[in-house]
JSON list of C-alpha atoms in Angstrom, two decimals:
[
{"chain": "N", "resi": 19, "resn": "MET", "atom": "CA", "xyz": [102.31, 127.23, 71.29]},
{"chain": "N", "resi": 20, "resn": "GLU", "atom": "CA", "xyz": [104.08, 127.98, 74.53]},
{"chain": "N", "resi": 21, "resn": "GLN", "atom": "CA", "xyz": [104.28, 125.21, 77.13]},
{"chain": "N", "resi": 22, "resn": "SER", "atom": "CA", "xyz": [102.21, 126.31, 80.11]},
{"chain": "N", "resi": 23, "resn": "LYS", "atom": "CA", "xyz": [104.18, 126.87, 83.30]},
{"chain": "N", "resi": 24, "resn": "ALA", "atom": "CA", "xyz": [104.44, 123.86, 85.57]},
{"chain": "N", "resi": 25, "resn": "LEU", "atom": "CA", "xyz": [101.97, 124.07, 88.41]},
{"chain": "N", "resi": 26, "resn": "PHE", "atom": "CA", "xyz": [104.57, 123.43, 91.13]},
{"chain": "N", "resi": 27, "resn": "ASP", "atom": "CA", "xyz": [108.34, 123.66, 91.35]},
{"chain": "N", "resi": 28, "resn": "PHE", "atom": "CA", "xyz": [108.27, 120.70, 93.73]},
{"chain": "N", "resi": 29, "resn": "ASN", "atom": "CA", "xyz": [106.60, 117.29, 93.77]},
{"chain": "N", "resi": 30, "resn": "LEU", "atom": "CA", "xyz": [103.33, 116.21, 95.34]},
{"chain": "N", "resi": 31, "resn": "VAL", "atom": "CA", "xyz": [103.96, 113.08, 97.39]},
{"chain": "N", "resi": 32, "resn": "LEU", "atom": "CA", "xyz": [100.83, 111.06, 98.18]},
{"chain": "N", "resi": 33, "resn": "ILE", "atom": "CA", "xyz": [101.03, 108.82, 101.23]},
{"chain": "N", "resi": 34, "resn": "GLY", "atom": "CA", "xyz": [98.44, 106.89, 103.15]},
{"chain": "N", "resi": 35, "resn": "PHE", "atom": "CA", "xyz": [97.04, 103.49, 103.94]},
{"chain": "N", "resi": 36, "resn": "MET", "atom": "CA", "xyz": [96.02, 101.17, 101.10]},
{"chain": "N", "resi": 37, "resn": "GLY", "atom": "CA", "xyz": [92.59, 102.04, 99.73]},
{"chain": "N", "resi": 38, "resn": "THR", "atom": "CA", "xyz": [92.71, 105.72, 100.63]},
{"chain": "N", "resi": 39, "resn": "GLY", "atom": "CA", "xyz": [92.79, 106.69, 96.95]},
{"chain": "N", "resi": 40, "resn": "LYS", "atom": "CA", "xyz": [96.46, 107.39, 96.17]},
{"chain": "N", "resi": 41, "resn": "THR", "atom": "CA", "xyz": [96.37, 105.80, 92.71]},
{"chain": "N", "resi": 42, "resn": "THR", "atom": "CA", "xyz": [92.96, 107.24, 91.79]},
{"chain": "N", "resi": 43, "resn": "ILE", "atom": "CA", "xyz": [93.94, 110.73, 92.92]},
{"chain": "N", "resi": 44, "resn": "SER", "atom": "CA", "xyz": [97.33, 110.70, 91.20]},
{"chain": "N", "resi": 45, "resn": "ASN", "atom": "CA", "xyz": [95.61, 109.66, 87.96]},
{"chain": "N", "resi": 46, "resn": "THR", "atom": "CA", "xyz": [93.08, 112.49, 88.36]},
{"chain": "N", "resi": 47, "resn": "LEU", "atom": "CA", "xyz": [95.84, 115.05, 89.06]},
{"chain": "N", "resi": 48, "resn": "GLN", "atom": "CA", "xyz": [97.68, 113.76, 85.99]},
{"chain": "N", "resi": 49, "resn": "HIS", "atom": "CA", "xyz": [94.54, 114.18, 83.89]},
{"chain": "N", "resi": 50, "resn": "ILE", "atom": "CA", "xyz": [93.60, 117.66, 85.15]},
{"chain": "N", "resi": 51, "resn": "PHE", "atom": "CA", "xyz": [97.04, 119.26, 85.43]},
{"chain": "N", "resi": 52, "resn": "ALA", "atom": "CA", "xyz": [99.07, 117.18, 82.98]},
{"chain": "N", "resi": 53, "resn": "MET", "atom": "CA", "xyz": [101.51, 116.28, 85.77]},
{"chain": "N", "resi": 54, "resn": "ASP", "atom": "CA", "xyz": [103.67, 113.19, 85.44]},
{"chain": "N", "resi": 55, "resn": "VAL", "atom": "CA", "xyz": [102.85, 110.41, 87.87]},
{"chain": "N", "resi": 56, "resn": "ILE", "atom": "CA", "xyz": [105.32, 108.05, 89.48]},
{"chain": "N", "resi": 57, "resn": "GLU", "atom": "CA", "xyz": [103.45, 105.10, 90.95]},
{"chain": "N", "resi": 58, "resn": "MET", "atom": "CA", "xyz": [106.27, 103.79, 93.16]},
{"chain": "N", "resi": 59, "resn": "ASP", "atom": "CA", "xyz": [105.07, 100.20, 93.58]},
{"chain": "N", "resi": 60, "resn": "GLN", "atom": "CA", "xyz": [104.43, 99.87, 89.85]},
{"chain": "N", "resi": 61, "resn": "MET", "atom": "CA", "xyz": [107.80, 101.37, 88.91]},
{"chain": "N", "resi": 62, "resn": "ILE", "atom": "CA", "xyz": [109.67, 99.03, 91.27]},
{"chain": "N", "resi": 63, "resn": "GLU", "atom": "CA", "xyz": [107.74, 96.05, 89.88]},
{"chain": "N", "resi": 64, "resn": "GLU", "atom": "CA", "xyz": [108.63, 97.07, 86.31]},
{"chain": "N", "resi": 65, "resn": "ARG", "atom": "CA", "xyz": [112.31, 97.54, 87.14]},
{"chain": "N", "resi": 66, "resn": "GLU", "atom": "CA", "xyz": [112.54, 94.25, 89.02]},
{"chain": "N", "resi": 67, "resn": "GLY", "atom": "CA", "xyz": [110.41, 92.36, 86.50]},
{"chain": "N", "resi": 68, "resn": "MET", "atom": "CA", "xyz": [108.25, 90.85, 89.25]},
{"chain": "N", "resi": 69, "resn": "SER", "atom": "CA", "xyz": [105.35, 91.69, 91.53]},
{"chain": "N", "resi": 70, "resn": "ILE", "atom": "CA", "xyz": [105.84, 93.15, 95.00]},
{"chain": "N", "resi": 71, "resn": "SER", "atom": "CA", "xyz": [104.70, 89.85, 96.50]},
{"chain": "N", "resi": 72, "resn": "GLU", "atom": "CA", "xyz": [107.43, 88.10, 94.47]},
{"chain": "N", "resi": 73, "resn": "ILE", "atom": "CA", "xyz": [110.06, 90.69, 95.48]},
{"chain": "N", "resi": 74, "resn": "PHE", "atom": "CA", "xyz": [109.16, 90.10, 99.16]},
{"chain": "N", "resi": 75, "resn": "GLU", "atom": "CA", "xyz": [109.42, 86.33, 98.67]},
{"chain": "N", "resi": 76, "resn": "THR", "atom": "CA", "xyz": [112.61, 86.40, 96.59]},
{"chain": "N", "resi": 77, "resn": "TYR", "atom": "CA", "xyz": [114.68, 89.17, 98.18]},
{"chain": "N", "resi": 78, "resn": "GLY", "atom": "CA", "xyz": [112.82, 90.04, 101.39]},
{"chain": "N", "resi": 79, "resn": "GLU", "atom": "CA", "xyz": [111.10, 93.19, 102.58]},
{"chain": "N", "resi": 80, "resn": "GLN", "atom": "CA", "xyz": [114.38, 95.04, 103.31]},
{"chain": "N", "resi": 81, "resn": "TYR", "atom": "CA", "xyz": [115.37, 94.83, 99.63]},
{"chain": "N", "resi": 82, "resn": "PHE", "atom": "CA", "xyz": [112.01, 96.28, 98.59]},
{"chain": "N", "resi": 83, "resn": "ARG", "atom": "CA", "xyz": [112.22, 99.07, 101.20]},
{"chain": "N", "resi": 84, "resn": "ASP", "atom": "CA", "xyz": [115.72, 99.98, 99.92]},
{"chain": "N", "resi": 85, "resn": "ALA", "atom": "CA", "xyz": [114.35, 100.14, 96.38]},
{"chain": "N", "resi": 86, "resn": "GLU", "atom": "CA", "xyz": [111.69, 102.61, 97.61]},
{"chain": "N", "resi": 87, "resn": "THR", "atom": "CA", "xyz": [114.32, 104.81, 99.25]},
{"chain": "N", "resi": 88, "resn": "ASN", "atom": "CA", "xyz": [116.49, 104.81, 96.12]},
{"chain": "N", "resi": 89, "resn": "LEU", "atom": "CA", "xyz": [113.52, 105.76, 93.96]},
{"chain": "N", "resi": 90, "resn": "LEU", "atom": "CA", "xyz": [112.70, 108.70, 96.25]},
{"chain": "N", "resi": 91, "resn": "ILE", "atom": "CA", "xyz": [116.32, 109.87, 96.04]},
{"chain": "N", "resi": 92, "resn": "GLU", "atom": "CA", "xyz": [116.11, 109.64, 92.24]},
{"chain": "N", "resi": 93, "resn": "MET", "atom": "CA", "xyz": [112.98, 111.84, 92.32]},
{"chain": "N", "resi": 94, "resn": "GLN", "atom": "CA", "xyz": [115.04, 114.77, 93.67]},
{"chain": "N", "resi": 95, "resn": "GLU", "atom": "CA", "xyz": [115.91, 115.44, 90.02]},
{"chain": "N", "resi": 96, "resn": "ARG", "atom": "CA", "xyz": [112.25, 115.95, 89.11]},
{"chain": "N", "resi": 97, "resn": "LYS", "atom": "CA", "xyz": [109.60, 118.51, 89.93]},
{"chain": "N", "resi": 98, "resn": "ASN", "atom": "CA", "xyz": [105.88, 118.97, 89.30]},
{"chain": "N", "resi": 99, "resn": "VAL", "atom": "CA", "xyz": [105.49, 115.19, 89.57]},
{"chain": "N", "resi": 100, "resn": "VAL", "atom": "CA", "xyz": [102.89, 113.31, 91.57]},
{"chain": "N", "resi": 101, "resn": "ILE", "atom": "CA", "xyz": [104.63, 110.53, 93.51]},
{"chain": "N", "resi": 102, "resn": "SER", "atom": "CA", "xyz": [102.22, 107.88, 94.75]},
{"chain": "N", "resi": 103, "resn": "CYS", "atom": "CA", "xyz": [103.87, 105.94, 97.57]},
{"chain": "N", "resi": 104, "resn": "GLY", "atom": "CA", "xyz": [103.19, 102.42, 98.74]},
{"chain": "N", "resi": 105, "resn": "GLY", "atom": "CA", "xyz": [101.45, 102.21, 102.11]},
{"chain": "N", "resi": 106, "resn": "GLY", "atom": "CA", "xyz": [104.67, 101.31, 103.93]},
{"chain": "N", "resi": 107, "resn": "THR", "atom": "CA", "xyz": [106.94, 103.94, 102.36]},
{"chain": "N", "resi": 108, "resn": "PRO", "atom": "CA", "xyz": [106.51, 106.68, 105.01]},
{"chain": "N", "resi": 109, "resn": "LEU", "atom": "CA", "xyz": [107.19, 104.25, 107.86]},
{"chain": "N", "resi": 110, "resn": "ARG", "atom": "CA", "xyz": [110.92, 104.69, 107.20]},
{"chain": "N", "resi": 111, "resn": "GLU", "atom": "CA", "xyz": [112.26, 108.01, 108.43]},
{"chain": "N", "resi": 112, "resn": "VAL", "atom": "CA", "xyz": [114.88, 108.25, 105.69]},
{"chain": "N", "resi": 113, "resn": "ASN", "atom": "CA", "xyz": [112.05, 108.07, 103.13]},
{"chain": "N", "resi": 114, "resn": "VAL", "atom": "CA", "xyz": [110.17, 110.92, 104.77]},
{"chain": "N", "resi": 115, "resn": "ALA", "atom": "CA", "xyz": [113.34, 113.03, 104.76]},
{"chain": "N", "resi": 116, "resn": "GLU", "atom": "CA", "xyz": [113.77, 112.35, 101.02]},
{"chain": "N", "resi": 117, "resn": "MET", "atom": "CA", "xyz": [110.10, 113.15, 100.28]},
{"chain": "N", "resi": 118, "resn": "LYS", "atom": "CA", "xyz": [110.35, 116.50, 102.03]},
{"chain": "N", "resi": 119, "resn": "LYS", "atom": "CA", "xyz": [113.52, 117.62, 100.20]},
{"chain": "N", "resi": 120, "resn": "ASN", "atom": "CA", "xyz": [111.53, 118.64, 97.14]},
{"chain": "N", "resi": 121, "resn": "GLY", "atom": "CA", "xyz": [107.97, 117.63, 97.84]},
{"chain": "N", "resi": 122, "resn": "LYS", "atom": "CA", "xyz": [104.81, 118.44, 99.73]},
{"chain": "N", "resi": 123, "resn": "VAL", "atom": "CA", "xyz": [103.69, 115.31, 101.56]},
{"chain": "N", "resi": 124, "resn": "ILE", "atom": "CA", "xyz": [99.94, 114.80, 101.33]},
{"chain": "N", "resi": 125, "resn": "LEU", "atom": "CA", "xyz": [98.34, 112.20, 103.57]},
{"chain": "N", "resi": 126, "resn": "LEU", "atom": "CA", "xyz": [95.13, 110.73, 102.17]},
{"chain": "N", "resi": 127, "resn": "THR", "atom": "CA", "xyz": [93.03, 109.15, 104.87]},
{"chain": "N", "resi": 128, "resn": "ALA", "atom": "CA", "xyz": [89.66, 107.46, 105.21]},
{"chain": "N", "resi": 129, "resn": "GLU", "atom": "CA", "xyz": [87.64, 105.59, 107.79]},
{"chain": "N", "resi": 130, "resn": "PRO", "atom": "CA", "xyz": [88.51, 101.86, 108.19]},
{"chain": "N", "resi": 131, "resn": "GLU", "atom": "CA", "xyz": [85.00, 100.96, 106.92]},
{"chain": "N", "resi": 132, "resn": "THR", "atom": "CA", "xyz": [85.58, 102.96, 103.72]},
{"chain": "N", "resi": 133, "resn": "ILE", "atom": "CA", "xyz": [88.95, 101.28, 103.19]},
{"chain": "N", "resi": 134, "resn": "PHE", "atom": "CA", "xyz": [87.54, 97.81, 103.79]},
{"chain": "N", "resi": 135, "resn": "GLU", "atom": "CA", "xyz": [84.85, 98.47, 101.16]},
{"chain": "N", "resi": 136, "resn": "ARG", "atom": "CA", "xyz": [87.49, 99.65, 98.68]},
{"chain": "N", "resi": 137, "resn": "VAL", "atom": "CA", "xyz": [89.99, 96.79, 99.16]},
{"chain": "N", "resi": 138, "resn": "LYS", "atom": "CA", "xyz": [87.84, 93.75, 99.99]},
{"chain": "N", "resi": 139, "resn": "ASP", "atom": "CA", "xyz": [87.72, 92.44, 96.39]},
{"chain": "N", "resi": 140, "resn": "SER", "atom": "CA", "xyz": [91.38, 93.14, 95.60]},
{"chain": "N", "resi": 141, "resn": "HIS", "atom": "CA", "xyz": [94.07, 90.45, 95.74]},
{"chain": "N", "resi": 142, "resn": "ASP", "atom": "CA", "xyz": [97.21, 92.49, 95.06]},
{"chain": "N", "resi": 143, "resn": "ARG", "atom": "CA", "xyz": [97.80, 93.72, 98.60]},
{"chain": "N", "resi": 144, "resn": "PRO", "atom": "CA", "xyz": [100.12, 91.22, 100.31]},
{"chain": "N", "resi": 145, "resn": "VAL", "atom": "CA", "xyz": [99.94, 93.00, 103.68]},
{"chain": "N", "resi": 146, "resn": "ILE", "atom": "CA", "xyz": [96.23, 92.23, 104.17]},
{"chain": "N", "resi": 147, "resn": "GLU", "atom": "CA", "xyz": [95.63, 89.26, 101.87]},
{"chain": "N", "resi": 148, "resn": "LYS", "atom": "CA", "xyz": [95.29, 86.82, 104.79]},
{"chain": "N", "resi": 149, "resn": "ASN", "atom": "CA", "xyz": [93.52, 89.31, 107.08]},
{"chain": "N", "resi": 150, "resn": "LYS", "atom": "CA", "xyz": [90.92, 91.05, 104.99]},
{"chain": "N", "resi": 151, "resn": "ASN", "atom": "CA", "xyz": [88.67, 92.20, 107.81]},
{"chain": "N", "resi": 152, "resn": "LEU", "atom": "CA", "xyz": [87.71, 95.45, 109.48]},
{"chain": "N", "resi": 153, "resn": "SER", "atom": "CA", "xyz": [89.44, 94.82, 112.81]},
{"chain": "N", "resi": 154, "resn": "PHE", "atom": "CA", "xyz": [92.81, 94.00, 111.20]},
{"chain": "N", "resi": 155, "resn": "ILE", "atom": "CA", "xyz": [92.59, 97.06, 108.92]},
{"chain": "N", "resi": 156, "resn": "THR", "atom": "CA", "xyz": [91.60, 99.29, 111.87]},
{"chain": "N", "resi": 157, "resn": "GLU", "atom": "CA", "xyz": [94.48, 97.98, 113.98]},
{"chain": "N", "resi": 158, "resn": "LEU", "atom": "CA", "xyz": [97.09, 98.37, 111.24]},
{"chain": "N", "resi": 159, "resn": "MET", "atom": "CA", "xyz": [95.85, 101.89, 110.45]},
{"chain": "N", "resi": 160, "resn": "GLU", "atom": "CA", "xyz": [96.11, 102.88, 114.12]},
{"chain": "N", "resi": 161, "resn": "GLU", "atom": "CA", "xyz": [99.61, 101.42, 114.29]},
{"chain": "N", "resi": 162, "resn": "ARG", "atom": "CA", "xyz": [100.73, 103.44, 111.26]},
{"chain": "N", "resi": 163, "resn": "ARG", "atom": "CA", "xyz": [98.82, 106.63, 111.99]},
{"chain": "N", "resi": 164, "resn": "PRO", "atom": "CA", "xyz": [101.48, 108.42, 114.12]},
{"chain": "N", "resi": 165, "resn": "LYS", "atom": "CA", "xyz": [104.14, 107.97, 111.41]},
{"chain": "N", "resi": 166, "resn": "TYR", "atom": "CA", "xyz": [101.74, 108.97, 108.62]},
{"chain": "N", "resi": 167, "resn": "GLU", "atom": "CA", "xyz": [100.67, 112.11, 110.47]},
{"chain": "N", "resi": 168, "resn": "ALA", "atom": "CA", "xyz": [104.26, 113.02, 111.42]},
{"chain": "N", "resi": 169, "resn": "ALA", "atom": "CA", "xyz": [105.28, 112.79, 107.74]},
{"chain": "N", "resi": 170, "resn": "ALA", "atom": "CA", "xyz": [102.34, 114.77, 106.38]},
{"chain": "N", "resi": 171, "resn": "ASP", "atom": "CA", "xyz": [102.42, 118.44, 105.41]},
{"chain": "N", "resi": 172, "resn": "ILE", "atom": "CA", "xyz": [98.74, 118.26, 104.52]},
{"chain": "N", "resi": 173, "resn": "ILE", "atom": "CA", "xyz": [96.01, 115.80, 105.55]},
{"chain": "N", "resi": 174, "resn": "ILE", "atom": "CA", "xyz": [93.00, 115.12, 103.31]},
{"chain": "N", "resi": 175, "resn": "HIS", "atom": "CA", "xyz": [90.03, 113.00, 104.36]},
{"chain": "N", "resi": 176, "resn": "THR", "atom": "CA", "xyz": [88.71, 111.14, 101.31]},
{"chain": "N", "resi": 177, "resn": "ASP", "atom": "CA", "xyz": [85.47, 109.72, 102.75]},
{"chain": "N", "resi": 178, "resn": "HIS", "atom": "CA", "xyz": [82.31, 110.73, 100.85]},
{"chain": "N", "resi": 179, "resn": "LYS", "atom": "CA", "xyz": [84.20, 112.90, 98.35]},
{"chain": "N", "resi": 180, "resn": "ASN", "atom": "CA", "xyz": [84.71, 112.37, 94.64]},
{"chain": "N", "resi": 181, "resn": "GLU", "atom": "CA", "xyz": [88.07, 112.63, 92.84]},
{"chain": "N", "resi": 182, "resn": "ASP", "atom": "CA", "xyz": [87.51, 116.22, 91.71]},
{"chain": "N", "resi": 183, "resn": "GLN", "atom": "CA", "xyz": [86.63, 117.40, 95.22]},
{"chain": "N", "resi": 184, "resn": "ILE", "atom": "CA", "xyz": [89.70, 115.68, 96.66]},
{"chain": "N", "resi": 185, "resn": "CYS", "atom": "CA", "xyz": [92.02, 117.13, 93.99]},
{"chain": "N", "resi": 186, "resn": "GLU", "atom": "CA", "xyz": [90.56, 120.60, 94.46]},
{"chain": "N", "resi": 187, "resn": "GLU", "atom": "CA", "xyz": [91.16, 120.35, 98.21]},
{"chain": "N", "resi": 188, "resn": "ILE", "atom": "CA", "xyz": [94.75, 119.17, 97.64]},
{"chain": "N", "resi": 189, "resn": "ILE", "atom": "CA", "xyz": [95.55, 122.08, 95.29]},
{"chain": "N", "resi": 190, "resn": "GLU", "atom": "CA", "xyz": [93.91, 124.64, 97.60]},
{"chain": "N", "resi": 191, "resn": "LYS", "atom": "CA", "xyz": [95.81, 123.40, 100.65]},
{"chain": "N", "resi": 192, "resn": "VAL", "atom": "CA", "xyz": [99.14, 123.13, 98.81]},
{"chain": "N", "resi": 193, "resn": "LEU", "atom": "CA", "xyz": [98.82, 126.65, 97.41]},
{"chain": "N", "resi": 194, "resn": "ALA", "atom": "CA", "xyz": [97.76, 128.00, 100.83]},
{"chain": "N", "resi": 195, "resn": "SER", "atom": "CA", "xyz": [100.73, 126.33, 102.51]},
{"chain": "N", "resi": 196, "resn": "GLU", "atom": "CA", "xyz": [103.07, 127.81, 99.88]},
{"chain": "N", "resi": 197, "resn": "GLU", "atom": "CA", "xyz": [101.65, 131.31, 100.43]},
{"chain": "N", "resi": 198, "resn": "ALA", "atom": "CA", "xyz": [102.09, 130.88, 104.18]},
{"chain": "N", "resi": 199, "resn": "ARG", "atom": "CA", "xyz": [105.75, 129.99, 103.59]},
{"chain": "N", "resi": 200, "resn": "HIS", "atom": "CA", "xyz": [106.56, 133.10, 101.54]}
]
């Protein structure tokens, strides 16, 4: 049986604040379209043999941010892969430049209330562990928003939508943006 043609000859790079659905959506895309998924945080943790919190404590944030950049450079070799970025990845301009070399950057976004609901019971998010409240989340989202939006080729609002609806919207917008390019 012939291998079906890859959906895209570039990568889909998911960015956005924690709790906007990057992991859920990359898993759904993987399931529907048989695309490989690179969960950046998870891959860095596996390679370093420690959690992100431990990497921050042991080597500092700069070390972790450099690991993200190197992983994005490595991804230039791949295509038709969903790359799910950590919340801080697009804050570095060099990372955005690497994402755009062979990827469409998709910003997933949601209202602060939605995000708070999604993350309030989680303890693996060092950035908000000590400040798990709506005002802190709102403030941090506002602070990051200009960089997120500047990096994005496509913006998808995830509030009140299920995984299939979000994935459908992503594919539609990516294909439309490709047609517009040609």
